[in-house]
N, CA and C of each residue as an Amber inpcrd file, in Angstrom:
protein
   747
 194.0360000 237.2280000 238.5510000 194.7680000 237.3570000 239.8150000
 193.8630000 238.0140000 240.8540000 193.7960000 237.4360000 242.0600000
 192.9420000 237.9530000 243.1060000 193.7350000 238.9150000 243.9990000
 193.1590000 240.0800000 244.3190000 193.8420000 241.0900000 245.1210000
 193.8020000 240.6850000 246.5860000 194.9740000 240.4010000 247.1790000
 195.0270000 240.0090000 248.5820000 194.8380000 241.2010000 249.5180000
 194.9010000 242.4180000 249.0020000 194.8250000 243.5980000 249.8550000
 193.5220000 244.3670000 249.6230000 192.4280000 243.6640000 249.2920000
 191.1580000 244.3240000 249.0440000 190.5660000 244.8480000 250.3480000
 189.5990000 245.7660000 250.2470000 189.0510000 246.4410000 251.4230000
 188.1880000 245.4920000 252.2480000 188.3720000 245.4390000 253.5840000
 187.5850000 244.5260000 254.4130000 186.1210000 244.9480000 254.5000000
 185.2240000 243.9670000 254.6160000 183.7940000 244.2110000 254.6950000
 183.2390000 243.5910000 255.9670000 182.4920000 244.3590000 256.7290000
 181.9170000 243.8700000 257.9820000 180.7600000 242.9160000 257.6830000
 180.7340000 241.7660000 258.3910000 179.7110000 240.7620000 258.1530000
 178.7410000 240.5860000 259.3040000 179.0870000 241.0350000 260.5120000
 178.1640000 240.9050000 261.6420000 178.0640000 242.2320000 262.3660000
 176.8800000 242.5000000 262.9290000 176.6350000 243.7400000 263.6780000
 175.7660000 243.3920000 264.8800000 176.3850000 243.2650000 266.0450000
 175.6510000 242.9050000 267.2400000 176.3900000 243.4620000 268.4390000
 175.6600000 243.7260000 269.5240000 176.2950000 244.2600000 270.7250000
 177.2200000 243.2470000 271.3790000 176.9550000 241.9610000 271.1790000
 177.8400000 240.9260000 271.6980000 179.0510000 240.7400000 270.8040000
 180.1580000 240.2920000 271.3760000 181.3750000 240.0750000 270.5970000
 181.1990000 238.8900000 269.6470000 181.6210000 239.0360000 268.4040000
 181.6180000 237.9680000 267.3970000 183.0620000 237.7410000 266.9490000
 183.5200000 236.4850000 266.9350000 184.9150000 236.2010000 266.5960000
 185.0670000 234.7390000 266.1830000 186.2790000 234.3450000 265.8310000
 186.6280000 232.9860000 265.3910000 185.7570000 232.5060000 264.2330000
 185.7020000 233.2500000 263.1160000 184.8890000 232.8160000 261.9760000
 185.5250000 231.6570000 261.2170000 184.6810000 230.8060000 260.6460000
 185.1550000 229.7210000 259.7750000 184.1390000 229.5200000 258.6550000
 184.6010000 229.5450000 257.4280000 183.7240000 229.4270000 256.2610000
 183.2550000 227.9860000 256.0610000 182.0470000 227.8300000 255.5660000
 181.6210000 226.5240000 255.0730000 182.3470000 226.2430000 253.7630000
 182.5650000 224.9730000 253.4270000 183.3390000 224.6630000 252.2130000
 182.7380000 225.2090000 250.9240000 181.4050000 225.3710000 250.8840000
 180.7870000 225.8990000 249.6670000 180.7270000 227.4250000 249.6490000
 181.2030000 228.0730000 250.7220000 181.2330000 229.5270000 250.7860000
 179.9050000 230.1730000 251.1080000 178.8650000 229.3770000 251.3590000
 177.5390000 229.9310000 251.5750000 177.3220000 230.4460000 252.9930000
 178.0300000 229.8740000 253.9630000 177.7930000 230.2170000 255.3670000
 179.1040000 230.4250000 256.1140000 179.0010000 231.0750000 257.2560000
 180.1380000 231.2870000 258.1500000 179.7140000 230.8800000 259.5580000
 180.4330000 229.9510000 260.1670000 180.2440000 229.6390000 261.5850000
 181.1670000 230.5460000 262.3900000 180.7510000 230.8970000 263.6060000
 181.5430000 231.8200000 264.4090000 181.1400000 231.6820000 265.8720000
 181.9340000 232.2950000 266.7490000 181.6190000 232.3410000 268.1730000
 181.0350000 233.7090000 268.4780000 179.9840000 233.7260000 269.3020000
 179.3570000 234.9930000 269.6730000 178.8890000 234.9540000 271.1220000
 178.9130000 236.1390000 271.7520000 178.3650000 236.3180000 273.0970000
 176.9900000 236.9710000 273.0430000 176.3580000 237.0140000 271.9000000
 175.0870000 237.7210000 271.7660000 173.9690000 237.0950000 272.5810000
 174.1270000 235.8220000 272.9930000 173.1290000 235.1760000 273.8530000
 173.5360000 235.2300000 275.3170000 174.6370000 235.9490000 275.6270000
 175.1130000 236.0750000 276.9940000 176.1800000 235.0770000 277.3570000
 176.5540000 234.2240000 276.4230000 177.5320000 233.1780000 276.6680000
 178.2940000 232.9320000 275.3710000 179.5190000 232.4230000 275.4650000
 180.2690000 232.0760000 274.2530000 179.6670000 230.8290000 273.6330000
 179.0170000 230.9930000 272.4920000 178.3600000 229.8880000 271.7920000
 178.7520000 229.8980000 270.3190000 178.5310000 228.7580000 269.6570000
 178.7670000 228.6520000 268.2200000 177.4840000 229.0100000 267.4710000
 177.6150000 229.9280000 266.5410000 176.5170000 230.3880000 265.6950000
 176.8800000 230.1220000 264.2310000 175.9060000 230.2640000 263.3550000
 176.1400000 230.2100000 261.9200000 175.2950000 231.2890000 261.2450000
 175.8050000 231.8490000 260.1640000 175.0710000 232.8760000 259.4200000
 175.3620000 232.7220000 257.9460000 174.5270000 233.3410000 257.1000000
 174.8160000 233.3930000 255.6740000 176.1040000 234.1980000 255.4630000
 176.7350000 234.0290000 254.3250000 178.0200000 234.6940000 254.1060000
 177.9160000 236.2150000 254.0000000 176.6950000 236.7440000 253.9030000
 176.5120000 238.1940000 253.9110000 176.1230000 238.7140000 255.2920000
 176.0900000 237.8120000 256.3010000 175.7690000 238.1940000 257.6690000
 174.3160000 238.0170000 258.0570000 173.4620000 237.6530000 257.1130000
 172.0410000 237.4610000 257.4120000 171.7860000 236.0920000 258.0560000
 170.5870000 235.9790000 258.6470000 170.0640000 234.6980000 259.1410000
 170.9900000 234.0160000 260.1380000 171.4730000 234.7680000 261.1190000
 172.3020000 234.1900000 262.1750000 171.4650000 233.2830000 263.0590000
 171.9570000 232.0910000 263.3260000 171.2240000 231.1450000 264.1750000
 172.1740000 230.4870000 265.1620000 171.6740000 230.2240000 266.3580000
 172.4450000 229.6290000 267.4340000 172.5140000 228.1150000 267.2570000
 173.7230000 227.5450000 267.3080000 173.8870000 226.0980000 267.1640000
 174.0960000 225.3960000 268.5050000 174.8530000 226.0190000 269.4140000
 175.0960000 225.4120000 270.7260000 174.4510000 226.2730000 271.7990000
 173.8780000 225.6270000 272.8200000 173.1900000 226.3800000 273.8700000
 173.1540000 225.5450000 275.1420000 174.3290000 225.3780000 275.7670000
 174.4210000 224.5270000 276.9510000 174.6940000 225.3160000 278.2250000
 174.9390000 226.6200000 278.1080000 175.3100000 227.4180000 279.2610000
 176.8050000 227.4020000 279.5290000 177.5260000 226.5350000 278.8370000
 178.9860000 226.4670000 278.9640000 179.6400000 227.2120000 277.7970000
 180.8950000 227.5750000 277.9680000 181.6320000 228.2440000 276.8930000
 181.9470000 227.2530000 275.7810000 181.6870000 227.6620000 274.5380000
 181.9680000 226.8350000 273.3620000 182.5820000 227.7100000 272.2800000
 183.6890000 227.2450000 271.7050000 184.4690000 228.1190000 270.8260000
 185.3070000 227.2970000 269.8540000 186.1760000 227.9580000 269.1180000
 187.0440000 227.4050000 268.0620000 186.2960000 226.4820000 267.0940000
 185.2070000 226.9470000 266.4610000 184.5250000 226.0900000 265.4820000
 185.3820000 225.8450000 264.2500000 185.2100000 224.6710000 263.6500000
 185.9580000 224.2980000 262.4420000 185.0420000 223.4490000 261.5650000
 184.7880000 223.9050000 260.3510000 183.8700000 223.2290000 259.4290000
 184.6010000 222.1120000 258.6980000 184.0130000 220.9210000 258.6650000
 184.6460000 219.8160000 257.9400000 184.6490000 220.1090000 256.4450000
 185.7020000 219.7010000 255.7270000 185.7780000 219.9760000 254.2890000
 184.6350000 219.3840000 253.4760000 183.9950000 218.3180000 253.9760000
 182.8480000 217.7660000 253.2450000 181.5520000 218.5060000 253.5700000
 181.6130000 219.4800000 254.4840000 180.4780000 220.3460000 254.7810000
 179.4440000 219.7800000 255.7260000 179.6200000 218.5770000 256.2100000
 178.5730000 217.9280000 257.0060000 178.7020000 218.1530000 258.5030000
 179.9010000 218.5120000 258.9950000 180.1460000 218.5840000 260.4300000
 180.8280000 219.9000000 260.8090000 180.6660000 220.2740000 262.0760000
 181.4260000 221.3700000 262.6710000 182.0380000 220.8470000 263.9620000
 183.3450000 220.8870000 264.0700000 184.0360000 220.5560000 265.3100000
 184.2240000 221.8380000 266.1150000 184.2820000 221.6930000 267.4370000
 184.4350000 222.8550000 268.3070000 184.9100000 222.3900000 269.6740000
 185.3220000 223.3390000 270.5160000 185.7070000 223.0350000 271.8910000
 184.5810000 223.4440000 272.8230000 184.2950000 222.6080000 273.8190000
 183.2180000 222.8800000 274.7550000 183.6770000 222.6420000 276.1840000
 183.1760000 223.4830000 277.0970000 183.4810000 223.3530000 278.5160000
 182.3180000 222.7250000 279.2850000 181.3630000 222.1480000 278.5980000
 180.1550000 221.6230000 279.2410000 180.4400000 220.4910000 280.2230000
 181.5730000 219.8250000 280.0840000 181.9120000 218.7090000 280.9690000
 182.8200000 219.1260000 282.1200000 183.0320000 220.4430000 282.2840000
 183.8740000 220.9440000 283.3600000 185.2800000 221.2610000 282.9190000
 185.7490000 220.5870000 281.8800000 187.0290000 220.9000000 281.2400000
 186.7690000 221.0010000 279.7430000 187.6570000 221.6250000 279.0180000
 187.4350000 221.7490000 277.5750000 187.6760000 220.4190000 276.8690000
 186.7240000 220.0440000 276.0230000 186.8150000 218.8450000 275.2020000
 186.5410000 219.2240000 273.7530000 187.0490000 218.4190000 272.8190000
 186.7200000 218.6070000 271.4100000 185.4250000 217.8630000 271.1020000
 184.4430000 218.5910000 270.6260000 183.1500000 218.0430000 270.2370000
 182.9750000 218.1510000 268.7300000 182.0410000 217.4050000 268.2140000
 181.6290000 217.5390000 266.8240000 180.1020000 217.5130000 266.7740000
 179.5240000 218.1980000 265.8210000 178.0770000 218.1960000 265.6140000
 177.7910000 218.2540000 264.1250000 176.5930000 217.8680000 263.7550000
 176.1640000 218.0770000 262.3820000 176.1330000 219.5740000 262.0990000
 176.1910000 219.9610000 260.8450000 176.2750000 221.3740000 260.4800000
 175.0440000 222.1700000 260.8960000 173.9350000 221.4760000 261.2140000
 172.7360000 222.1630000 261.6950000 172.6720000 222.2240000 263.2180000
 173.7140000 221.7380000 263.9130000 173.7620000 221.7970000 265.3630000
 173.2790000 220.5460000 266.0770000 172.8250000 219.5560000 265.3410000
 172.3240000 218.3280000 265.9560000 173.4610000 217.3350000 266.2050000
 173.1720000 216.3300000 267.0240000 174.0960000 215.2080000 267.2700000
 175.4610000 215.6570000 267.7980000 175.4420000 216.4560000 268.8540000
 176.6900000 216.9110000 269.4700000 177.3460000 215.7430000 270.2130000
 178.6340000 215.4940000 269.9290000 179.3340000 214.3180000 270.4620000
 180.7140000 214.7090000 270.9600000 181.0700000 214.2500000 272.1570000
 182.4030000 214.4620000 272.7220000 183.3790000 213.5040000 272.0450000
 184.3800000 214.0550000 271.3560000 185.3680000 213.2250000 270.6610000
 186.6140000 212.9630000 271.4930000 187.1380000 213.9890000 272.1550000
 188.4270000 213.8330000 272.8420000 188.2790000 213.0950000 274.1680000
 187.2400000 213.4010000 274.9330000 186.8710000 212.6300000 276.1270000
 188.0770000 212.3460000 277.0210000 188.7150000 213.4390000 277.4760000
 189.9490000 213.3240000 278.2490000 189.9260000 214.3570000 279.3630000
 190.6180000 214.1210000 280.4520000 190.6110000 215.0460000 281.5780000
 191.4430000 216.2950000 281.3180000 192.2230000 216.2990000 280.2700000
 193.0370000 217.4660000 279.9430000 192.2220000 218.5700000 279.3030000
 192.9010000 219.6550000 278.9330000 192.3190000 220.8090000 278.2540000
 192.5150000 220.5750000 276.7590000 191.4410000 220.2140000 276.0440000
 191.4980000 219.8960000 274.6140000 190.7360000 220.9700000 273.8390000
 191.3470000 221.5550000 272.8300000 190.6870000 222.6440000 272.1070000
 191.3390000 222.8130000 270.7250000 190.8000000 223.7530000 269.9500000
 191.3990000 224.1370000 268.6710000 191.3630000 223.0820000 267.5870000
 190.2320000 222.3780000 267.3800000 190.2210000 221.3430000 266.3450000
 190.3270000 221.9160000 264.9410000 191.0050000 221.1830000 264.0530000
 191.1060000 221.5380000 262.6310000 191.0660000 220.2480000 261.8230000
 190.3110000 220.2310000 260.7510000 190.0760000 219.0280000 259.9600000
 191.1860000 218.7540000 258.9560000 191.4110000 217.4780000 258.6920000
 192.2300000 217.0910000 257.5440000 191.4270000 217.3430000 256.2720000
 192.0830000 217.5090000 255.1310000 191.3640000 217.8470000 253.8910000
 190.3090000 216.8290000 253.4680000 190.4840000 215.5510000 253.8360000
 189.5050000 214.5330000 253.4570000 188.4620000 214.2750000 254.5350000
 188.4560000 215.1030000 255.5870000 187.4880000 215.0120000 256.6930000
 187.5990000 213.7370000 257.5130000 188.6860000 212.9850000 257.3610000
 188.8220000 211.7220000 258.0800000 189.5030000 211.8650000 259.4290000
 190.2020000 212.9930000 259.6610000 190.9440000 213.2040000 260.8980000
 190.7890000 214.6440000 261.3820000 191.1130000 214.8340000 262.6550000
 191.1790000 216.1610000 263.2600000 192.5150000 216.3150000 263.9640000
 193.0890000 217.4990000 263.8730000 194.2160000 217.8550000 264.7190000
 193.7090000 218.8240000 265.7710000 194.3040000 218.8050000 266.9650000
 193.8330000 219.6500000 268.0520000 194.9560000 219.8390000 269.0560000
 194.7160000 220.6880000 270.0540000 195.6990000 220.9930000 271.0910000
 195.2400000 220.3830000 272.4060000 196.1780000 219.8320000 273.1790000
 195.8450000 219.2590000 274.4850000 197.0240000 219.4080000 275.4420000
 196.6820000 219.5770000 276.7410000 197.7190000 219.5840000 277.7760000
 197.6690000 218.3040000 278.6040000 197.0800000 217.2500000 278.0740000
 196.8780000 216.0090000 278.8280000 198.1750000 215.3760000 279.3290000
 199.2890000 215.6870000 278.6820000 200.5820000 215.1520000 279.1020000
 201.4090000 216.1710000 279.8710000 200.7410000 217.2620000 280.3240000
 201.4230000 218.2400000 281.1590000 201.9200000 219.4680000 280.4300000
 201.8060000 219.4920000 279.1030000 202.2560000 220.6300000 278.3080000
 201.3500000 220.7260000 277.0810000 201.1250000 221.9230000 276.5850000
 200.2630000 222.0830000 275.4120000 200.9850000 221.5900000 274.1640000
 200.4650000 220.5130000 273.6040000 201.0370000 219.8730000 272.4250000
 199.9380000 219.6520000 271.3840000 200.3580000 219.3120000 270.1730000
 199.4130000 219.0770000 269.0780000 199.2070000 217.5740000 268.8950000
 197.9560000 217.2010000 268.7360000 197.5390000 215.8090000 268.5860000
 196.7320000 215.6570000 267.3000000 196.5900000 214.4330000 266.8510000
 195.6460000 214.1000000 265.7870000 194.7840000 212.9380000 266.2640000
 193.5810000 212.8460000 265.7110000 192.6920000 211.7230000 265.9860000
 191.7940000 211.4900000 264.7850000 191.2120000 210.2960000 264.7150000
 190.2330000 210.0150000 263.6840000 188.9910000 210.8720000 263.9170000
 188.1720000 211.0290000 262.9120000 186.9950000 211.8870000 262.9890000
 185.9660000 211.3830000 263.9930000 186.0850000 210.1290000 264.4040000
 185.1860000 209.5900000 265.4310000 185.8100000 209.6010000 266.8180000
 187.0190000 210.1830000 266.9530000 187.6880000 210.2780000 268.2400000
 188.6840000 209.1750000 268.5270000 188.7530000 208.1590000 267.6770000
 189.6940000 207.0650000 267.8870000 191.1260000 207.4930000 267.5450000
 192.0930000 206.6890000 268.0210000 193.5100000 206.8270000 267.6590000
 194.0750000 208.2210000 267.9360000 193.8620000 208.7070000 269.1530000
 194.4020000 210.0110000 269.5440000 195.9170000 209.8910000 269.7460000
 196.6670000 210.6760000 268.9620000 198.1190000 210.5370000 268.9020000
 198.7980000 211.8930000 269.0080000 199.7640000 212.0020000 269.8840000
 200.5420000 213.2250000 270.0330000 201.5890000 213.3090000 268.9230000
 201.6870000 214.4730000 268.2480000 202.6450000 214.5940000 267.1470000
 203.7090000 215.6480000 267.3900000 203.5900000 216.4490000 268.4620000
 204.6850000 217.3550000 268.8340000 205.1770000 216.9930000 270.2300000
 206.4680000 217.1910000 270.4480000 207.0780000 216.9480000 271.7590000
 208.0840000 218.0530000 271.9940000 207.6540000 219.0660000 272.7450000
 208.4990000 220.2260000 272.9620000 208.1130000 220.8630000 274.2860000
 209.0800000 221.4100000 275.0130000 208.8050000 222.0050000 276.3200000
 208.0220000 223.3100000 276.2100000 207.9480000 223.8850000 275.0110000
 207.2250000 225.1370000 274.7990000 205.7600000 224.8530000 274.4780000
 205.0000000 225.9200000 274.2430000 203.5810000 225.8090000 273.9510000
 203.3780000 225.7420000 272.4390000 202.7320000 224.6790000 271.9610000
 202.3610000 224.5360000 270.5520000 200.8440000 224.6070000 270.4560000
 200.3120000 225.4130000 269.5340000 198.8560000 225.5930000 269.4700000
 198.4010000 225.9970000 268.0780000 197.0760000 226.0840000 267.9200000
 196.4100000 226.5670000 266.7050000 196.8590000 225.8450000 265.4350000
 196.7540000 224.5110000 265.4050000 197.1540000 223.7770000 264.1980000
 196.1780000 224.0060000 263.0420000 196.7080000 223.9590000 261.8300000
 195.9050000 224.1230000 260.6090000 196.4800000 223.2270000 259.5270000
 195.6590000 222.3260000 258.9860000 196.1070000 221.3560000 257.9960000
 196.2210000 222.0070000 256.6260000 197.2880000 221.6940000 255.9040000
 197.4370000 222.2130000 254.5370000 196.4040000 221.5530000 253.6230000
 196.0120000 222.2250000 252.5420000 194.9800000 221.6750000 251.6520000
 195.3280000 220.3270000 251.0320000 196.6200000 220.0370000 250.8500000
 196.9980000 218.7450000 250.2760000 197.2140000 217.6690000 251.3450000
 197.0610000 218.0520000 252.6270000 197.1590000 217.0900000 253.7170000
 198.5610000 216.7370000 254.1560000 199.5720000 217.3040000 253.5150000
 200.9420000 216.8830000 253.7930000 201.5760000 217.5970000 254.9820000
 201.0570000 218.7920000 255.3420000 201.6730000 219.5900000 256.3940000
 200.6260000 220.1500000 257.3530000 201.0960000 220.5400000 258.5280000
 200.2730000 221.2400000 259.5120000 201.0310000 222.4950000 259.9340000
 200.4020000 223.6470000 259.7810000 200.9550000 224.8950000 260.3020000
 200.4580000 225.0770000 261.7330000 201.2510000 225.7470000 262.5520000
 200.8590000 225.9840000 263.9440000 201.6880000 227.1300000 264.4970000
 201.2810000 227.6610000 265.6640000 202.1150000 228.6500000 266.3280000
 202.7430000 228.0300000 267.5630000 203.9230000 228.5320000 267.9370000
 204.6870000 227.9310000 269.0200000 205.5950000 228.9610000 269.6720000
 205.8510000 228.7530000 270.9700000 206.7910000 229.6060000 271.6990000
 208.1710000 228.9690000 271.7820000 208.4350000 227.9580000 270.9650000
 209.7050000 227.2330000 271.0970000 210.9300000 228.0790000 270.7590000
 210.7310000 229.2240000 270.0950000 211.8660000 230.1200000 269.8270000
 211.8090000 231.3900000 270.6660000 210.9200000 231.4220000 271.6740000
 210.7630000 232.5950000 272.5280000 209.3260000 233.0780000 272.5020000
 209.0320000 234.1120000 271.6780000 207.6510000 234.5410000 271.4830000
 206.9360000 233.5980000 270.5350000 205.6300000 233.8130000 270.3480000
 204.8790000 232.9860000 269.4140000 205.2980000 233.2700000 267.9770000
 205.6280000 232.2210000 267.2480000 205.9660000 232.3210000 265.8270000
 205.2300000 231.2260000 265.0650000 205.0440000 231.4340000 263.7690000
 204.3910000 230.4370000 262.9270000 205.4140000 229.4030000 262.4750000
 205.0450000 228.1420000 262.6300000 205.8620000 227.0180000 262.1940000
 205.0400000 226.1310000 261.2650000 205.7170000 225.2510000 260.5670000
 205.0540000 224.2390000 259.7540000 205.7900000 222.9260000 259.9620000
 205.0540000 221.8220000 259.8890000 205.6540000 220.4890000 260.0520000
 204.9270000 219.5090000 259.1550000 205.5510000 218.3650000 258.9170000
 204.8500000 217.2920000 258.2230000 203.6410000 216.8610000 259.0550000
 202.6730000 216.2290000 258.4250000 201.4410000 215.8610000 259.1110000
 201.6600000 214.8380000 260.2220000 202.8230000 214.1780000 260.2340000
 203.1390000 213.2490000 261.3190000 203.9940000 213.8850000 262.4050000
 204.2580000 215.1970000 262.2990000 205.0350000 215.9170000 263.2980000
 206.5090000 216.0620000 262.9780000 206.9850000 215.4460000 261.9150000
 208.3970000 215.5390000 261.5490000 208.6880000 216.8520000 260.8210000
 209.9970000 217.1770000 260.7260000 210.4950000 218.2750000 259.8890000
 209.8450000 219.6240000 260.2210000 209.9620000 220.0370000 261.4820000
 209.4270000 221.3290000 261.9190000 210.2910000 222.4580000 261.3660000
 209.6460000 223.4510000 260.7450000 210.3420000 224.6050000 260.1780000
 209.6740000 225.8750000 260.6960000 210.4820000 226.8100000 261.2110000
 209.9570000 228.1000000 261.6540000 209.8330000 229.0250000 260.4510000
 208.6480000 229.6420000 260.2750000 208.4000000 230.5090000 259.1250000
 208.5030000 231.9900000 259.4500000 208.1320000 232.4010000 260.6580000
 208.1980000 233.8170000 261.0250000 209.2170000 234.0160000 262.1420000
 209.7550000 235.2250000 262.2160000 210.7330000 235.5680000 263.2510000
 210.6880000 237.0750000 263.4320000 209.6420000 237.5340000 264.1210000
 209.4040000 238.9690000 264.2290000 209.2180000 239.3730000 265.6850000
 209.4080000 240.6540000 265.9690000 209.0710000 241.1910000 267.2770000
 207.5650000 241.1020000 267.4670000 207.1260000 240.7150000 268.6700000
 205.7050000 240.4970000 268.8920000 205.3440000 239.0460000 268.6620000
 204.0550000 238.7380000 268.6350000 203.5800000 237.3720000 268.4890000
 202.8940000 237.1610000 267.1430000 203.1980000 236.0400000 266.5040000
 202.5440000 235.6220000 265.2710000 201.7620000 234.3410000 265.5880000
 200.4410000 234.3750000 265.3930000 199.5850000 233.2640000 265.8210000
 198.4690000 233.0180000 264.7980000 197.7140000 231.9460000 265.0320000
 196.4980000 231.6220000 264.2690000 196.7320000 231.4970000 262.7570000
 197.6030000 230.5920000 262.3320000 197.8100000 230.4300000 260.8810000
 196.6000000 229.8040000 260.2030000 196.3710000 230.1780000 258.9510000
 195.3100000 229.5850000 258.1400000 195.7840000 229.5290000 256.6910000
 195.6470000 228.3650000 256.0650000 196.1390000 228.1550000 254.7030000
 195.1480000 228.6880000 253.6710000 195.6800000 229.2250000 252.5870000
 194.8230000 229.5320000 251.4370000 194.3690000 228.2230000 250.8000000
 193.1960000 228.2080000 250.1610000 192.6830000 226.9580000 249.5880000
 193.6040000 226.3120000 248.5620000 194.4400000 227.1100000 247.8800000
 195.3640000 226.5390000 246.8990000 196.7080000 226.1440000 247.5190000
 196.8570000 226.3700000 248.8320000 198.0740000 225.9810000 249.5290000
 199.2650000 226.8890000 249.2990000 199.0770000 227.9780000 248.5730000
 200.2010000 228.8410000 248.2120000 200.5600000 229.8530000 249.2890000
 199.6010000 230.1870000 250.1720000 199.8140000 231.2280000 251.1630000
 199.3320000 230.7720000 252.5370000 199.8490000 231.4380000 253.5570000
 199.3760000 231.2710000 254.9290000 199.0850000 232.6610000 255.4850000
 197.8540000 232.8820000 255.9300000 197.5060000 234.1070000 256.6330000
 197.6590000 233.8640000 258.1320000 197.9180000 234.9210000 258.8840000
 198.1090000 234.7820000 260.3190000 197.8800000 236.1250000 260.9950000
 197.7990000 236.0900000 262.3080000 197.5970000 237.2770000 263.1320000
 198.9350000 237.6560000 263.7650000 199.2790000 238.9390000 263.7080000
 200.5750000 239.3640000 264.2260000 200.4620000 240.6570000 265.0300000
 201.2480000 240.7180000 266.1150000 201.3320000 241.9420000 266.9220000
 202.6590000 242.6530000 266.7030000 203.3050000 242.4070000 265.5730000
 204.6250000 243.0080000 265.3140000 204.5420000 244.5170000 265.1170000
 203.3530000 245.0290000 264.8080000 203.1450000 246.4750000 264.7710000
 202.4860000 246.8860000 266.0870000 201.9320000 248.0840000 266.1690000
 201.3800000 248.5880000 267.4270000 200.0800000 247.8890000 267.8280000
 199.4630000 247.1270000 266.9210000 198.2050000 246.4480000 267.2090000
 198.1880000 245.1010000 266.4910000 197.2020000 244.2770000 266.8210000
 197.0500000 242.9820000 266.1560000 196.5310000 243.1940000 264.7350000
 197.2340000 242.6380000 263.7510000 196.8320000 242.7930000 262.3640000
 196.8890000 241.4520000 261.6390000 196.2100000 241.3840000 260.4960000
 196.1940000 240.1860000 259.6670000 197.3030000 240.3040000 258.6210000
 198.1920000 239.3280000 258.6250000 199.2990000 239.2790000 257.6790000
 199.1400000 238.0510000 256.7900000 199.8380000 238.0530000 255.6700000
 199.8700000 236.8950000 254.7850000 201.3060000 236.7010000 254.2930000
 201.6470000 235.4650000 254.0150000 202.9850000 235.1520000 253.4940000
 202.8730000 233.9670000 252.5560000 203.9020000 233.7630000 251.7520000
 203.9850000 232.5400000 250.9700000 204.0790000 231.3510000 251.9270000
 203.7440000 230.1790000 251.4550000 203.7260000 228.9940000 252.3090000
 205.1030000 228.6280000 252.8470000 206.1690000 229.1720000 252.2430000
 207.5280000 228.9200000 252.7450000 208.0160000 230.0390000 253.6630000
 207.1340000 231.0160000 253.9770000 207.4780000 232.1130000 254.8680000
 207.9420000 233.3820000 254.1820000 208.1010000 233.3530000 252.8790000
 208.5750000 234.5300000 252.1420000 207.4430000 235.5340000 251.9240000
 207.8340000 236.7730000 251.6220000 206.9070000 237.8270000 251.1960000
 205.8000000 238.0950000 252.2270000 206.1910000 238.4050000 253.4580000
 205.2260000 238.6830000 254.5200000 204.6430000 240.0840000 254.3410000
 203.3050000 240.1640000 254.3310000 202.5960000 241.4000000 253.9850000
 201.4670000 241.6620000 254.9720000 201.3810000 242.8890000 255.4790000
 200.2880000 243.3080000 256.3550000 199.0490000 243.5870000 255.5030000
 197.9900000 242.7910000 255.6930000 196.7740000 242.9600000 254.8960000
 195.8130000 243.9810000 255.4850000 195.5830000 243.9020000 256.7890000
 194.5520000 244.7550000 257.3910000 195.0730000 246.1650000 257.6530000
 196.2900000 246.3000000 258.1530000 197.0060000 247.5670000 258.2340000
 196.1410000 248.6980000 258.7840000 195.5730000 248.4650000 259.9860000
 194.7030000 249.4580000 260.6050000 195.1860000 249.7610000 262.0120000
 194.6700000 250.8350000 262.6070000 195.0790000 251.2190000 263.9460000
 194.3670000 250.4650000 265.0440000 193.3630000 249.6550000 264.6760000
 192.6340000 248.8570000 265.6450000 192.9650000 247.3890000 265.4320000
 192.6590000 246.5510000 266.4260000 192.9990000 245.1410000 266.3320000
 192.1650000 244.4190000 265.2840000 192.8150000 243.5890000 264.4930000
 192.1700000 242.6880000 263.5430000 192.7130000 241.2910000 263.8130000
 191.8090000 240.3240000 264.0550000 192.2320000 239.0180000 264.5540000
 191.4730000 237.8810000 263.8770000 191.9350000 236.6580000 264.1700000
 191.2520000 235.4120000 263.7710000 191.0090000 235.3000000 262.2620000
 192.0630000 235.3450000 261.4390000 191.8610000 235.1870000 259.9940000
 191.4020000 233.7760000 259.6460000 190.6190000 233.6560000 258.5970000
 190.2540000 232.3330000 258.0810000 189.9570000 232.4800000 256.5950000
 190.6480000 231.7060000 255.7660000 190.4490000 231.7940000 254.3180000
 189.0790000 231.2280000 253.9370000 188.4150000 231.9240000 253.0250000
 187.2230000 231.3670000 252.4080000 187.6090000 230.4300000 251.2870000
 186.6470000 229.6320000 250.7880000 186.9410000 228.7370000 249.6670000
 187.2300000 229.5080000 248.3920000 187.9320000 228.8780000 247.4680000
 188.1640000 229.5040000 246.1770000 186.8380000 229.6580000 245.4510000
 186.5040000 230.8800000 245.0780000 185.2650000 231.1650000 244.3860000
 185.5670000 231.7680000 243.0160000 184.6870000 231.6020000 242.0440000
 184.9210000 232.1910000 240.7220000 184.9850000 233.7150000 240.8110000
 185.8690000 234.3190000 240.0500000 185.9720000 235.7750000 240.0180000
 184.7560000 236.3600000 239.3030000
């Protein structure tokens, strides 16, 4: 049994802000956003924090990196075209390609478990909704239709569901829906905002960021919303959770 409440370990040390980490599927590396070059860019480092290298360097803000489950690609949002678009690049930073190619604000890409599709957020229809598209940018399809803000989608490991946060019940709460947008279920209902869901590799748990206490903390719950537990439980903000791959004990 793995202890979900183990002591946190710092992985980066730089004067610039480092945030939005995402593990490589083999657990060897972590991609993240950093301002250490003076701009929000996507970087990658070894899982112990060594050998940090810059992947994007366009002078525009680039963020929300997401590693493909097959390990070959990193999707991210870029403002290089004047508006945010979903881009993809090889894991070494080469072959950067605009996938969403739309005048709206497109961001927050997350891969399907088989690396064949991406889900993302867009306001192209006048409201922030969740979309899916093929890994090459084809077949962009809206899967939520709600007057509130839906964001931060995360695909379940078995591909059957997408977790996301939404203001459809007032403040931000974590919801889950079928991968086609049907059967939306609200999982959290707390004072403050619950955002940024991320599935455990075995699909049994969802970690998320919550302001239900005096500061932003990392919480975890069962995939059905039961047994909500504060993991970080500190007096300072803890944000942007992302599960690492299942590794041998």
